[in-house]
Amino acid sequence: MVVGNGLIAGAFSCFSERKDVVIFASGVSNSKETSVEAFLREENLLNKYRSENKLLVYFSTFSVFDPSLSNSAYVKHKKKMEQLVQSSKNSHLIFRLPIMVGGSKNPHTLINFLANKIKANEVFTLHANACRYLLSISDLSGILTDVINDSSFFNQAYNISSTKQLKVLGIVAILENILDRKARFETVESGSCYKVEVSKKLKAHENFSLRTAHEMLTEYYS
């Protein structure tokens, strides 16, 4: 069973007919979200599937490691959701994800925002000290499909990302190269870099193969 209809849900559609697995890919994904109602919707839906006798697969976020977001309503909510999943009586998997690169048309994701601004030749503001991690949706599904079927991974939380931390300024430079256009932006001295280690057990998996930021951005934005 797959709960949700977005980018991640689509990547795991092969589990749609499975009766023993719940791919929970529905809920709050916007790190700027503040709506109590939005948080409660995800919590209530998650609680519904926690009670079923199935493997529960939950997607969390690298934002839980970002010191600049530690007091945000979004991060507090995602940490609470992780705790709910971990307290389930049934088997579970938690995968913490960075910014996903894929075929999403959502204009509010960082990569789509930057690409759209560059294409439209519009001025935007960049946080000069901000760093982000990226991961292609196709890499995600390619690695995790086998992991979800392997009980030796169950009942743990895993961090999965490309292995290199990128300055947001560097992401803009890659997009400029791919789109063959110069970005128009102003920088402000804000933002932070934080280190996240990819889980060793995932890195040791035979299907663990990640492309560079340039490769994954070229796939979707060239």
CSV table of N, CA and C in Angstrom, one decimal, residues 133-135 160-166 195-198 203 208 210-213 216:
chain,number,residue,atom,x,y,z
A,133,TYR,N,21.9,19.3,1.0
A,133,TYR,CA,22.2,18.0,0.4
A,133,TYR,C,21.1,17.7,-0.7
A,134,LEU,N,21.4,17.0,-1.7
A,134,LEU,CA,20.5,16.7,-2.8
A,134,LEU,C,20.4,15.2,-3.0
A,135,LEU,N,19.3,14.7,-3.5
A,135,LEU,CA,19.2,13.3,-3.8
A,135,LEU,C,18.1,13.1,-4.9
A,160,ILE,N,19.8,9.2,4.2
A,160,ILE,CA,20.2,8.9,2.8
A,160,ILE,C,20.3,10.1,2.0
A,161,SER,N,21.4,10.3,1.3
A,161,SER,CA,21.7,11.5,0.5
A,161,SER,C,22.8,11.3,-0.4
A,162,SER,N,23.1,12.3,-1.3
A,162,SER,CA,24.3,12.3,-2.0
A,162,SER,C,25.4,12.5,-0.9
A,163,THR,N,26.6,12.2,-1.2
A,163,THR,CA,27.7,12.2,-0.2
A,163,THR,C,28.3,13.5,0.0
A,164,LYS,N,27.9,14.5,-0.8
A,164,LYS,CA,28.6,15.8,-0.7
A,164,LYS,C,27.6,16.9,-0.4
A,165,GLN,N,28.0,17.7,0.6
A,165,GLN,CA,27.3,18.9,1.0
A,165,GLN,C,27.5,20.0,0.0
A,166,LEU,N,26.5,20.7,-0.4
A,166,LEU,CA,26.7,21.8,-1.4
A,166,LEU,C,26.2,23.1,-0.8
A,195,LYS,N,26.4,19.1,9.1
A,195,LYS,CA,26.9,17.8,8.6
A,195,LYS,C,25.9,16.7,8.9
A,196,VAL,N,25.6,15.9,7.9
A,196,VAL,CA,24.8,14.7,8.1
A,196,VAL,C,25.5,13.5,7.5
A,197,GLU,N,25.7,12.5,8.3
A,197,GLU,CA,26.4,11.3,7.8
A,197,GLU,C,25.4,10.3,7.2
A,198,VAL,N,25.6,9.9,6.0
A,198,VAL,CA,24.8,8.8,5.4
A,198,VAL,C,25.0,7.6,6.2
A,203,LYS,N,25.1,2.6,2.9
A,203,LYS,CA,26.2,2.8,2.0
A,203,LYS,C,26.8,1.5,1.7
A,208,PHE,N,23.7,0.7,-3.5
A,208,PHE,CA,23.9,2.1,-3.1
A,208,PHE,C,24.8,2.7,-4.2
A,210,LEU,N,25.0,6.7,-6.1
A,210,LEU,CA,24.4,8.0,-6.1
A,210,LEU,C,25.2,8.8,-7.2
A,211,ARG,N,24.4,9.6,-7.9
A,211,ARG,CA,25.0,10.4,-8.9
A,211,ARG,C,25.4,11.8,-8.3
A,212,THR,N,26.3,12.5,-9.1
A,212,THR,CA,26.7,13.8,-8.6
A,212,THR,C,25.5,14.8,-8.8
A,213,ALA,N,25.6,15.9,-8.1
A,213,ALA,CA,24.6,17.0,-8.2
A,213,ALA,C,24.4,17.4,-9.7
A,216,MET,N,22.4,14.7,-11.6
A,216,MET,CA,20.9,14.6,-11.3
A,216,MET,C,20.2,15.8,-11.7
